[in-house]
Amino acid sequence: MDSKVTAPSSETLRTTNVLFCMLIFLSWVFAATASVSYDNKAVLINGRRRVLISGSIHYPRSTPEMWPEIIQRAKYGGLDVIQTYVFWNGHEPSRGQYNFQGRYDLVRFIKLVHQAGLYVTLRIGPYVCAEWNLGGFPVWLKYVPGIAFRTDNEPFKWEMQRFTYKIVDLMKAERLFEPQGGPIILSQIENEYEIVEYEIGHPGVAYTQWAAGMAVGTHTGVPWIMCKQGDAPDPIINTCNGFYCENFIPNRNYKPKMWTEVWGGWLMKFGGPTPYRLAEDVAFAVTKFIQNNGTYFNYYMYHGGTNFGRTSGGPFITTSYDYDAPIDEYGLPREPKYTHLKDLHNAIKQSEEALVSTNPIIASLGQKQEVHVFKSKSGVCAAFLTNYDQQYSVKVRFGNGQYDLPPWSISILPDCKTEAFNTAKVRKKTLSMVPWSWGFSWESYNEWVGTASDEGSFVVKGLKEQVSVTWDTTDYLWYMTDITIGGDEEFLETGRLPFLTVASAGHALQVFVNGQSVGNAYGSYETPKLTFSGRVALKPGVNKLALLSSTVGLPNIGLHFETWNAGVLGPVTLEGVNDGKWDLTKWEWSHKKGLEGEALSVFSFKGSSSVKWTGGSSLAIKRPLTWYKTTFDAPEGNEPLAVDMISMGKGEIWINGQSIGRHWAANKATGGCGKCSYIGYYHETKCQSGCGEASQRWYHVPRSWLYPKGNLMVVFEEWGGDPRGISLVKRTT
Ligand code: GAL
């Protein structure tokens, strides 16, 4: 059969040509409309320079049920971008076993941000710091043979690359990068590595180069950033983190000036003060950055949230990660901060065109006053009038107008005429919160003081490092040994009890002799190590010494923090038996990980029925090592809830089987709190209010964790407390 090739008709040709042109046009439009790049002035989205206002919201620090509202509030507050870390240890709790469910449903979170019309900056890390357990690294990573974290180490680089690709591939598969039509406009590799690089030298430099190359090699289609990394290799943008960043200069003159962490509040530690930063000063810091050519800034945190379960790092970071953020731990606007910053964002948006099209001309308006004018060729104009005087208000003249500038403030004039915002003029006043109580009927069950014969215990000569035994599956490790007083040579000094000294690498310790608690000791965020010393009643014969060591979050920062120890490592000594000092450190010690109540999951509905609880007059009060349980119906309404733990000591709380976190009524230091308030560059170093009270009194109970009726609350108390003082509080505006 002849195959006849017929010439296409002119009509077909025309159609093909039109289609072809359309295709070219569409691909051109697509390339021009779906791209992210940068120049020396700003990040460009779809070819357009932008001033981008961003806020950190960490998805596992709230519940999926809270996400839509928090994101909407962020949008209403004037944000363009949500910035989040990716939490490796939440996503890969065991090597190769992934979790992207519930609070770790990263894709769902990003899609919700997208639906709200906002962008995402994805800080993959995978080291994230963030006051998160082990800085986001899974505990198993510590035990990969030959590993050393965050340096030029093959096993580490292999695992880091594997996880980075896992996340990038997931984002690509879900079409979440901006050129794919998704919301992700920037990604971050590593986190504030510069300081480590400085300390370790050459292997650090090699690691930075490798990390940059590896990240860029994933071909996400959007720029990569490295925060606090002065030598960030091209094309990666180095960015600033800090309380003020107006003087930051990127490492190349073709990169934009970006601020990835505006510290608008601060972290809280058990035993530390409640940090806060004035809304006026946050606004002042941000406006200074903008008037000095900054075009991207991100509040760290915009919503801090909660370190549920045992996710907090430190050690000693509180369960609350409220951070004095514009949206509070419970998802409500914190006033006046939220509205003040919203007003600021509004004024910045009105000035955007001028800000991205030119550099400012700076002129003096007085001794401590100046103006930054952004005036483009096309005629748009925005002006920033600054009063650097920390004490006095001034009137300044600019153009044809006169303007009042309070001390330490900046006025924004988006049209170079009308004041739209002044950083020190706060419109909205603080809202009050109304507590709401609920009486509970409690039952108790006594945890056993560890004994050497307990199932799961093992004996070795000497003391073992805690995390190497527990792999952080529990906060607790028992160390037990027998002290036998008897025979001819051994005698107790008459009239005085023997003196026991126990040195521990951290973080807290409770000492039991013959089943009785004889005291506790604990370290601090700055110094996790501790020493217990005290007199103990020993009797002739066999005495049981049991030490309960507990961790309070694994370190998330510091040089090779993966090598930092926890637990009783000694020396353990006893004086006052015979005439000398006994060194118990190398004796035989029985080790047992976890509590009996944990092994039985007494915090769950099923597990709670496996033990015998007592109530009424037999309720244990102020008894160490006690589990408490109660049931309650959900309070009506939909206000956020918290549990008031003021009458308790230290331990953990579960609602319907899920841990809401560690509780600890550790008292705030009364002074020397460092970063607790900021007025200008003046850092107040004294505790401001509620000094000497518990750092954290209220613990967030997510509404979505409750059933309408019959909710189970279980509390484990280490030191002794009175559960009758526990109440439920409604958080209302
Ligand atoms: C930064 C770090 C954040 C967080 C913050 C303090 O240095 O990048 O992850 O730890 O400090 O809250």
XYZ file of C-alpha atoms and ligand atoms in Angstrom:
745
model
C 0.000 0.000 0.000
C 1.254 3.404 -0.929
C 1.762 5.669 1.923
C 0.874 9.033 0.640
C 2.176 12.058 2.353
C -0.171 14.891 1.733
C 0.837 18.457 2.276
C -0.988 20.063 5.179
C -3.626 22.508 4.211
C -2.939 26.149 4.900
C -5.703 26.005 7.464
C -3.954 23.187 9.349
C -0.708 25.081 9.096
C -2.294 28.165 10.507
C -3.818 26.231 13.390
C -0.499 24.498 14.108
C 1.316 27.786 14.009
C -1.192 29.364 16.331
C -0.959 26.418 18.696
C 2.819 26.512 18.595
C 2.881 30.254 19.269
C 0.427 29.750 22.082
C 2.642 27.060 23.551
C 5.702 29.292 23.351
C 3.703 32.118 24.846
C 2.312 29.918 27.602
C 5.695 28.501 28.506
C 7.067 32.030 28.519
C 4.191 33.199 30.683
C 4.668 30.198 32.941
C 8.383 30.902 33.299
C 7.700 34.551 33.957
C 4.805 33.941 36.311
C 6.105 30.972 38.233
C 9.618 31.683 39.303
C 11.525 32.838 42.317
C 14.846 34.625 42.023
C 16.648 37.469 43.711
C 18.758 40.511 43.041
C 20.614 42.932 45.277
C 17.374 44.552 46.352
C 14.836 41.838 46.986
C 13.445 38.397 46.373
C 11.583 38.392 43.053
C 8.418 36.349 42.729
C 7.146 35.975 39.184
C 9.652 38.550 38.080
C 8.483 41.138 40.617
C 10.565 42.432 43.520
C 8.752 42.058 46.806
C 8.966 43.255 50.376
C 8.105 40.029 52.171
C 6.699 39.958 55.684
C 7.066 36.556 57.277
C 6.404 34.777 60.558
C 7.569 31.475 62.050
C 4.860 28.972 62.911
C 6.119 25.468 63.725
C 3.512 22.890 62.747
C 4.157 20.327 65.554
C 3.812 23.058 68.176
C 0.055 23.270 67.637
C -2.573 20.799 66.477
C -3.824 20.357 62.894
C -7.207 21.538 64.176
C -5.597 24.832 65.235
C -3.643 25.370 62.002
C -6.332 26.974 59.808
C -7.195 29.611 62.390
C -3.581 30.414 63.240
C -2.769 30.763 59.529
C -5.810 33.011 58.988
C -4.764 35.189 61.918
C -1.267 35.407 60.451
C -2.737 36.503 57.136
C -4.991 39.037 58.803
C -1.950 40.257 60.756
C -0.372 41.202 57.440
C 2.018 38.320 56.747
C 2.940 37.189 53.232
C 5.016 34.184 54.252
C 4.981 31.447 56.905
C 8.411 30.164 57.849
C 8.827 26.754 59.443
C 11.573 24.344 60.306
C 11.223 20.678 59.345
C 11.460 18.434 62.416
C 13.481 15.368 61.471
C 13.069 13.459 64.743
C 9.297 13.803 64.448
C 9.343 12.549 60.870
C 11.794 9.674 61.255
C 11.587 8.460 64.858
C 13.234 5.150 63.893
C 15.615 4.966 60.977
C 13.669 4.408 57.756
C 10.276 4.593 59.464
C 8.600 7.836 58.530
C 5.798 9.737 60.166
C 3.917 12.460 58.311
C 0.696 12.163 60.299
C -1.155 14.376 62.775
C 0.994 17.230 64.045
C 3.721 16.027 61.668
C 1.551 16.283 58.555
C 3.885 18.745 56.873
C 2.179 18.526 53.471
C -1.206 19.331 54.965
C 0.253 22.301 56.818
C 1.894 23.703 53.687
C -1.259 23.184 51.647
C -3.286 25.080 54.244
C -0.831 27.979 54.023
C -1.171 27.850 50.237
C -4.968 27.843 50.407
C -4.788 30.950 52.566
C -2.813 32.625 49.772
C 0.472 32.824 51.671
C 3.979 31.668 50.770
C 6.268 29.308 52.690
C 9.942 29.431 53.622
C 10.946 25.870 54.391
C 13.893 25.565 56.760
C 14.858 21.973 56.148
C 17.959 22.145 58.324
C 17.964 19.267 59.095
C 19.682 20.756 62.127
C 17.117 23.232 63.436
C 18.188 24.237 66.967
C 14.724 25.693 67.840
C 14.780 24.590 71.538
C 13.644 21.253 70.131
C 14.887 17.904 71.468
C 18.440 17.295 70.174
C 18.040 20.238 67.783
C 15.725 18.136 65.617
C 18.078 15.190 65.167
C 16.637 11.740 65.867
C 18.285 10.065 68.864
C 19.232 7.019 66.755
C 21.494 9.309 64.719
C 23.775 9.591 67.755
C 24.394 5.858 67.565
C 25.246 5.538 63.882
C 28.791 4.090 64.006
C 31.519 6.680 63.516
C 29.149 9.624 63.379
C 29.973 13.218 64.360
C 27.223 15.808 63.885
C 27.502 18.924 61.720
C 31.004 18.451 60.377
C 32.836 16.906 57.458
C 31.902 13.389 58.558
C 30.793 10.805 56.003
C 28.115 8.965 58.054
C 26.586 12.295 59.093
C 26.627 13.753 55.595
C 25.090 10.584 54.222
C 22.166 10.723 56.685
C 21.710 14.484 56.271
C 21.606 14.171 52.499
C 19.176 11.260 52.690
C 16.728 13.233 54.823
C 17.118 16.458 52.826
C 16.283 14.569 49.628
C 13.395 12.824 51.355
C 11.814 16.196 52.148
C 12.632 17.871 48.832
C 11.272 14.864 46.912
C 8.096 14.902 48.983
C 7.612 18.610 48.319
C 8.228 18.088 44.606
C 5.850 15.143 44.433
C 3.143 17.297 46.003
C 4.061 20.166 43.636
C 4.698 22.527 46.517
C 7.608 24.576 45.174
C 6.568 27.879 43.652
C 7.675 27.118 40.060
C 5.438 24.041 40.287
C 2.511 26.215 41.308
C 3.064 25.713 45.051
C 3.744 28.150 47.911
C 7.406 27.392 48.797
C 9.541 30.343 47.716
C 12.725 29.678 49.726
C 14.454 26.767 51.468
C 17.071 26.772 54.176
C 19.951 24.373 54.636
C 21.749 24.099 58.039
C 21.141 26.746 60.731
C 23.546 29.316 62.153
C 26.528 27.146 61.307
C 29.062 29.985 61.147
C 29.900 29.809 64.854
C 30.597 26.056 64.731
C 32.662 26.517 61.577
C 34.677 29.185 63.343
C 35.336 26.842 66.265
C 36.270 23.712 64.322
C 38.098 25.318 61.401
C 38.887 23.386 58.243
C 36.388 20.480 58.523
C 33.720 23.117 59.171
C 34.581 25.034 56.019
C 34.538 21.808 53.991
C 31.156 20.877 55.486
C 29.647 24.284 54.606
C 30.792 23.864 50.996
C 29.412 20.347 50.874
C 26.054 21.293 52.459
C 25.616 24.180 50.031
C 26.451 22.019 47.010
C 24.208 19.214 48.188
C 21.280 21.581 48.735
C 21.634 23.356 45.405
C 21.956 19.942 43.737
C 18.404 19.046 44.767
C 17.116 21.476 42.101
C 14.130 22.809 43.950
C 13.757 25.716 41.520
C 13.743 28.238 44.399
C 16.673 29.992 46.118
C 18.396 28.516 49.169
C 19.298 30.506 52.247
C 21.755 29.919 55.105
C 21.168 31.984 58.225
C 24.101 33.468 60.134
C 26.567 32.132 57.602
C 28.902 34.906 56.474
C 30.647 32.665 53.940
C 27.480 31.147 52.417
C 28.656 29.862 49.012
C 26.928 31.254 45.927
C 24.150 31.181 44.960
C 22.997 30.715 48.553
C 21.864 33.874 50.354
C 23.229 34.464 53.843
C 20.720 36.032 56.207
C 20.656 37.691 59.609
C 19.131 36.461 62.913
C 18.936 38.723 65.956
C 17.156 41.356 68.017
C 18.312 44.070 65.589
C 19.643 43.556 62.070
C 19.674 46.971 60.406
C 23.463 46.918 60.038
C 23.624 43.479 58.425
C 25.278 43.336 55.006
C 24.960 40.246 52.773
C 28.237 38.601 51.744
C 27.855 39.595 48.063
C 26.526 42.836 46.642
C 24.121 40.944 44.389
C 22.207 39.372 47.290
C 19.236 40.949 49.099
C 19.268 41.964 52.748
C 17.159 39.399 54.628
C 16.367 38.853 58.298
C 15.232 35.293 59.024
C 14.767 35.629 62.797
C 13.413 38.837 64.299
C 13.520 37.861 67.954
C 10.310 39.531 69.038
C 10.316 37.593 72.327
C 12.456 34.819 73.715
C 12.477 31.217 74.897
C 11.565 30.221 78.448
C 13.438 27.850 80.738
C 12.185 26.006 83.807
C 13.484 28.176 86.623
C 13.840 31.194 84.341
C 11.770 34.359 83.971
C 8.946 34.875 81.492
C 10.550 36.799 78.656
C 8.835 39.618 76.869
C 9.699 42.311 74.403
C 7.734 45.498 73.960
C 5.684 45.740 70.763
C 7.069 49.258 70.293
C 10.624 47.999 70.269
C 9.910 45.113 67.893
C 8.266 47.598 65.521
C 11.209 49.972 65.877
C 13.734 47.217 65.095
C 11.803 46.054 62.017
C 11.254 49.579 60.681
C 14.948 50.397 61.090
C 15.749 47.318 59.039
C 13.315 48.327 56.304
C 14.539 51.918 56.125
C 18.068 50.508 55.780
C 17.194 48.545 52.650
C 15.955 45.280 54.178
C 13.218 43.607 52.123
C 12.479 40.291 53.902
C 11.941 39.844 57.615
C 10.526 37.004 59.657
C 9.269 37.054 63.227
C 10.739 34.258 65.300
C 8.186 33.300 66.552
C 4.894 34.626 65.146
C 3.129 31.771 66.942
C 5.380 29.855 69.344
C 2.944 27.229 70.615
C 3.629 24.258 72.843
C 6.391 21.669 73.227
C 3.986 18.760 73.604
C 5.163 15.459 75.027
C 8.915 15.285 75.407
C 9.780 17.425 72.373
C 11.407 20.338 74.180
C 15.166 20.660 74.082
C 17.547 22.718 76.082
C 17.777 20.972 78.501
C 15.259 22.734 80.768
C 13.189 24.421 78.023
C 9.623 24.760 79.286
C 6.636 22.971 77.800
C 5.254 26.345 76.779
C 6.967 27.860 73.731
C 4.778 30.942 73.865
C 7.744 33.198 73.080
C 5.721 36.377 73.789
C 4.727 36.044 70.132
C 2.027 38.102 68.354
C -0.200 35.002 68.412
C -0.044 33.457 71.874
C 0.508 29.804 72.789
C -3.243 29.173 72.583
C -3.692 30.695 69.124
C -5.162 34.016 70.299
C -3.885 37.450 69.278
C -1.527 38.884 71.885
C -2.324 42.536 72.285
C -1.073 45.137 71.815
C 1.668 43.337 69.882
C -0.522 41.689 67.270
C -2.406 44.830 66.228
C 0.598 47.125 66.494
C 2.596 44.927 64.106
C -0.435 44.552 61.818
C -0.555 48.345 61.533
C 3.173 48.394 60.835
C 2.770 45.804 58.063
C 0.042 47.867 56.524
C 2.272 50.930 56.374
C 5.152 48.885 54.909
C 2.845 47.460 52.227
C 1.718 50.941 51.271
C 5.383 51.848 50.793
C 6.363 48.653 48.952
C 6.663 50.076 45.454
C 9.006 52.838 46.574
C 11.002 50.475 48.814
C 11.814 47.983 46.069
C 12.545 50.459 43.332
C 15.327 52.548 44.805
C 17.859 53.046 47.595
C 17.119 55.621 50.277
C 18.561 59.084 50.473
C 19.365 59.848 54.075
C 19.250 63.369 55.454
C 19.550 64.812 58.926
C 16.508 66.362 60.586
C 18.203 67.266 63.861
C 20.915 66.115 66.242
C 19.438 62.655 66.774
C 16.866 62.671 63.993
C 17.051 61.717 60.350
C 14.925 60.867 57.364
C 15.240 58.039 54.858
C 13.523 58.897 51.581
C 12.791 56.284 48.936
C 11.874 58.197 45.789
C 11.699 56.339 42.506
C 12.114 57.679 38.967
C 8.453 56.965 38.354
C 7.590 59.373 41.143
C 6.543 57.042 44.017
C 7.876 58.226 47.336
C 7.998 56.827 50.890
C 9.723 58.438 53.862
C 10.835 57.185 57.269
C 11.332 59.828 59.973
C 13.482 58.586 62.852
C 14.052 59.920 66.343
C 17.006 58.064 67.919
C 16.731 60.028 71.142
C 15.712 57.582 73.861
C 14.316 60.248 76.202
C 12.778 63.142 74.348
C 9.967 63.624 71.860
C 10.671 66.058 69.053
C 8.816 67.934 66.356
C 10.523 67.695 62.993
C 9.851 69.430 59.682
C 9.886 67.418 56.499
C 8.584 68.632 53.136
C 5.698 70.922 53.893
C 4.715 69.098 57.039
C 5.533 68.959 60.718
C 5.636 65.655 62.577
C 5.696 64.616 66.244
C 8.202 61.877 66.938
C 8.092 60.194 70.370
C 11.438 59.045 71.825
C 13.089 56.079 70.072
C 10.573 55.895 67.257
C 10.097 55.974 63.508
C 7.153 57.377 61.547
C 6.316 55.869 58.188
C 4.977 58.210 55.484
C 4.062 55.921 52.557
C 3.404 58.932 50.277
C 6.136 61.128 51.792
C 3.370 63.270 53.331
C 0.949 61.447 55.592
C 2.024 59.573 58.712
C 0.509 56.093 58.438
C 2.305 54.612 61.447
C 4.666 55.448 64.265
C 6.515 52.598 65.997
C 5.923 54.035 69.492
C 2.251 54.983 69.153
C 0.369 51.897 70.258
C -3.322 51.932 69.413
C -4.665 48.900 71.135
C -4.412 48.069 74.810
C -3.831 44.724 76.454
C -6.787 42.347 76.669
C -7.390 40.387 79.842
C -7.724 36.644 80.242
C -10.477 35.144 82.387
C -9.672 31.903 84.196
C -12.351 29.302 84.596
C -12.047 26.456 87.104
C -13.178 22.913 87.426
C -12.997 20.644 90.451
C -11.573 17.183 89.934
C -11.927 13.982 91.871
C -8.515 12.306 91.960
C -7.246 8.797 92.554
C -3.635 7.842 93.090
C -1.353 4.923 92.467
C 2.178 4.618 93.850
C 5.080 4.080 91.527
C 7.618 1.611 92.891
C 11.006 2.763 93.996
C 13.301 0.833 91.685
C 14.764 -2.392 92.924
C 17.688 -4.321 91.527
C 15.561 -7.370 90.804
C 13.052 -5.472 88.641
C 12.356 -6.908 85.239
C 14.450 -5.225 82.593
C 17.193 -4.180 84.959
C 20.793 -5.106 84.281
C 23.925 -5.002 86.397
C 27.302 -3.664 85.361
C 30.405 -2.571 87.158
C 30.280 1.218 87.218
C 27.689 3.695 85.990
C 26.355 3.954 82.456
C 25.542 7.133 80.554
C 21.774 7.640 80.633
C 20.804 8.256 76.997
C 22.953 5.329 75.817
C 20.655 3.135 77.939
C 17.282 4.785 77.364
C 17.757 6.055 73.805
C 15.534 8.810 75.138
C 12.420 6.649 75.075
C 11.818 7.858 78.640
C 13.076 10.658 80.890
C 13.941 8.170 83.631
C 16.770 5.844 84.561
C 17.214 4.107 87.911
C 20.728 3.489 89.263
C 20.709 1.053 92.197
C 23.271 -0.504 94.462
C 23.432 -2.156 97.894
C 25.409 -0.663 100.745
C 26.110 -3.313 103.327
C 27.102 -2.208 106.805
C 28.349 -5.027 108.944
C 31.276 -7.258 109.701
C 34.238 -6.340 111.824
C 35.705 -3.373 110.013
C 32.531 -1.516 109.071
C 30.916 0.756 111.576
C 28.874 3.913 111.452
C 30.357 6.954 113.117
C 28.362 7.444 116.245
C 26.049 10.416 116.504
C 26.291 11.386 112.843
C 24.627 10.081 109.697
C 26.867 9.140 106.773
C 27.289 11.768 104.089
C 26.351 10.810 100.519
C 27.597 12.700 97.483
C 26.302 11.948 93.974
C 27.629 13.769 90.932
C 25.466 13.630 87.834
C 25.894 14.947 84.296
C 22.224 16.016 84.526
C 19.532 16.904 84.472
C 17.636 16.127 87.709
C 18.053 13.531 90.426
C 16.045 12.064 93.242
C 17.726 9.959 95.925
C 16.060 7.079 97.784
C 17.502 5.081 100.650
C 15.651 1.948 101.678
C 12.606 3.100 99.704
C 12.438 6.562 101.284
C 13.095 9.771 99.371
C 15.953 11.675 100.969
C 16.036 14.627 98.579
C 16.639 15.855 95.083
C 18.957 18.050 93.071
C 18.835 19.520 89.607
C 20.935 21.477 87.153
C 19.972 24.403 84.968
C 19.916 25.434 81.304
C 23.330 27.041 81.732
C 24.796 24.191 83.827
C 22.942 20.890 83.458
C 25.392 19.115 85.793
C 24.379 18.666 89.392
C 25.618 17.289 92.694
C 23.465 15.849 95.420
C 24.988 15.879 98.871
C 23.300 15.056 102.123
C 23.264 12.884 105.175
C 21.465 9.563 104.808
C 20.178 7.180 107.453
C 21.878 3.811 106.983
C 21.332 0.825 109.199
C 23.550 -2.135 109.934
C 22.959 -4.763 107.277
C 21.940 -4.247 103.638
C 20.820 -0.752 102.600
C 19.199 -0.092 99.236
C 20.414 3.019 97.461
C 18.257 3.960 94.461
C 18.960 7.038 92.364
C 16.291 8.197 89.921
C 17.909 10.293 87.237
C 15.720 12.266 84.842
C 16.415 14.180 81.661
C 14.533 17.394 80.920
C 14.984 17.588 77.136
C 18.182 16.839 75.245
C 20.510 19.701 74.284
C 19.770 21.481 71.015
C 22.785 23.752 70.700
C 26.529 23.800 71.360
C 29.649 22.260 69.900
C 29.086 18.528 69.334
C 26.095 18.511 71.633
C 25.489 14.909 70.568
C 28.370 13.903 72.821
C 27.046 15.626 75.932
C 26.274 13.154 78.685
C 23.306 12.787 80.985
C 22.751 10.694 84.080
C 24.753 9.642 87.108
C 28.351 9.185 86.055
C 29.906 9.754 89.456
C 31.783 10.130 91.532
C 29.392 8.657 94.088
C 30.931 8.672 97.551
C 29.966 7.950 101.134
C 31.687 9.427 104.148
C 31.177 8.536 107.769
C 31.305 4.783 107.393
C 34.553 3.488 108.887
C 37.048 6.272 109.176
C 37.447 6.933 105.489
C 35.489 7.667 102.365
C 33.958 4.947 100.250
C 34.001 5.443 96.503
C 30.906 3.693 95.124
C 31.512 4.789 91.531
C 33.060 1.514 90.373
C 30.770 -0.743 92.403
C 28.220 -2.965 90.792
C 25.201 -0.898 89.797
C 21.865 -2.159 88.619
C 20.325 -0.006 85.859
C 16.664 0.109 84.984
C 15.119 2.359 82.393
C 11.720 3.968 82.778
C 8.956 3.738 85.333
C 6.581 0.898 85.986
C 3.657 3.210 85.187
C 5.225 4.002 81.833
C 5.726 0.329 81.010
C 2.054 -0.285 81.815
C 0.927 2.889 79.982
C -1.192 3.842 82.978
C -1.850 7.171 81.243
C -3.956 5.424 78.584
C -7.542 4.209 78.997
C -6.478 0.581 78.668
C -3.329 0.836 80.772
C -4.987 2.787 83.543
C -7.223 -0.171 84.349
C -4.222 -2.475 84.802
C -3.310 -1.025 88.202
C -5.183 -0.379 91.415
C -5.965 3.268 92.140
C -7.087 4.584 95.502
C -9.096 7.699 96.212
C -10.999 9.435 98.988
C -9.149 9.423 102.282
C -6.509 7.080 100.824
C -5.489 9.583 98.148
C -1.714 10.052 98.322
C -0.860 13.688 99.031
C 2.636 15.147 98.771
C 4.044 11.722 98.230
C 6.987 11.361 95.838
C 6.634 9.046 92.820
C 2.863 9.113 92.547
C 0.518 8.748 89.596
C -2.804 10.580 89.692
C -5.826 10.133 87.505
C -9.185 11.743 87.071
C -11.936 11.899 84.474
C -13.796 14.991 83.371
C -16.217 16.264 80.763
C -15.110 18.888 78.282
C -16.100 22.386 79.399
C -18.723 23.915 77.113
C -17.663 26.539 74.578
C -14.641 26.543 72.330
C -12.168 28.706 74.214
C -8.665 27.256 74.508
C -7.998 25.346 77.741
C -5.089 24.989 80.124
C -4.464 23.033 83.273
C -3.209 24.964 86.300
C -0.444 22.924 87.976
C 0.497 25.375 90.705
C 0.083 22.819 93.504
C 2.339 20.230 91.899
C 6.106 19.579 91.740
C 7.735 17.979 88.712
C 6.588 15.338 86.242
C 4.436 14.860 83.147
C 0.747 15.239 82.181
C -1.370 13.134 79.799
C -4.831 13.772 78.375
C -6.594 10.755 76.881
C -3.267 8.981 76.494
C -1.399 11.846 74.811
C 1.312 13.726 76.660
C 0.787 17.476 76.851
C 4.293 17.849 78.253
C 6.461 18.019 81.325
C 5.257 20.081 84.268
C 7.605 21.641 86.757
C 6.871 24.342 89.293
C 10.524 25.412 89.213
C 10.669 28.927 90.575
C 11.706 31.852 88.459
C 14.999 33.404 89.250
C 14.397 36.813 90.772
C 17.256 38.509 88.978
C 19.800 38.105 86.252
C 17.266 36.975 83.718
C 19.157 38.477 80.806
C 16.903 38.761 77.852
C 13.598 39.550 79.427
C 12.723 42.979 78.154
C 14.047 45.431 75.640
C 13.622 49.139 75.409
C 15.894 50.333 72.715
C 19.300 48.842 73.219
C 18.766 48.777 76.947
C 18.347 45.216 78.144
C 16.563 44.964 81.458
C 18.285 42.265 83.484
C 15.928 41.961 86.418
C 12.844 39.804 86.597
C 9.920 42.175 85.954
C 6.879 40.597 87.564
C 5.772 37.414 89.290
C 9.376 36.901 90.391
C 9.939 33.889 92.592
C 6.823 32.187 91.171
C 6.774 29.119 88.953
C 8.156 29.752 85.463
C 5.279 27.814 83.991
C 2.011 27.413 85.814
C -0.465 26.706 82.966
C -0.216 23.844 80.472
C -2.137 23.900 77.204
C -4.822 21.228 76.796
C -5.742 21.199 73.091
C -9.521 21.238 72.634
C -9.285 18.692 69.850
C -7.770 16.118 72.239
C -10.973 16.080 74.298
C -14.151 14.053 73.982
C -17.394 15.676 75.080
C -17.503 13.350 78.103
C -15.264 11.059 80.159
C -11.811 12.462 79.417
C -8.880 10.857 81.205
C -6.219 13.084 82.754
C -3.168 11.396 84.274
C -0.324 13.149 86.066
C 2.954 11.640 87.135
C 4.457 13.486 90.087
C 8.125 12.910 90.970
C 8.607 15.054 94.027
C 5.236 15.230 95.725
C 2.292 17.549 95.147
C -1.332 18.083 96.053
C -3.563 17.245 93.067
C -6.550 18.853 94.789
C -5.050 22.180 93.743
C -5.122 21.317 90.025
C -7.763 23.145 87.998
C -8.759 23.683 84.407
C -8.586 27.216 83.036
C -10.312 28.714 80.019
C -8.281 31.148 78.013
C -10.626 33.890 76.875
C -10.212 37.396 75.598
C 18.404 30.961 67.052
C 18.109 29.635 66.369
C 16.649 29.258 66.561
C 16.287 29.385 68.022
C 16.602 30.784 68.505
C 16.307 30.995 69.972
O 19.757 31.179 67.189
O 18.386 29.724 64.995
O 16.454 27.953 66.115
O 16.989 28.442 68.739
O 17.946 31.023 68.355
O 14.974 30.807 70.240
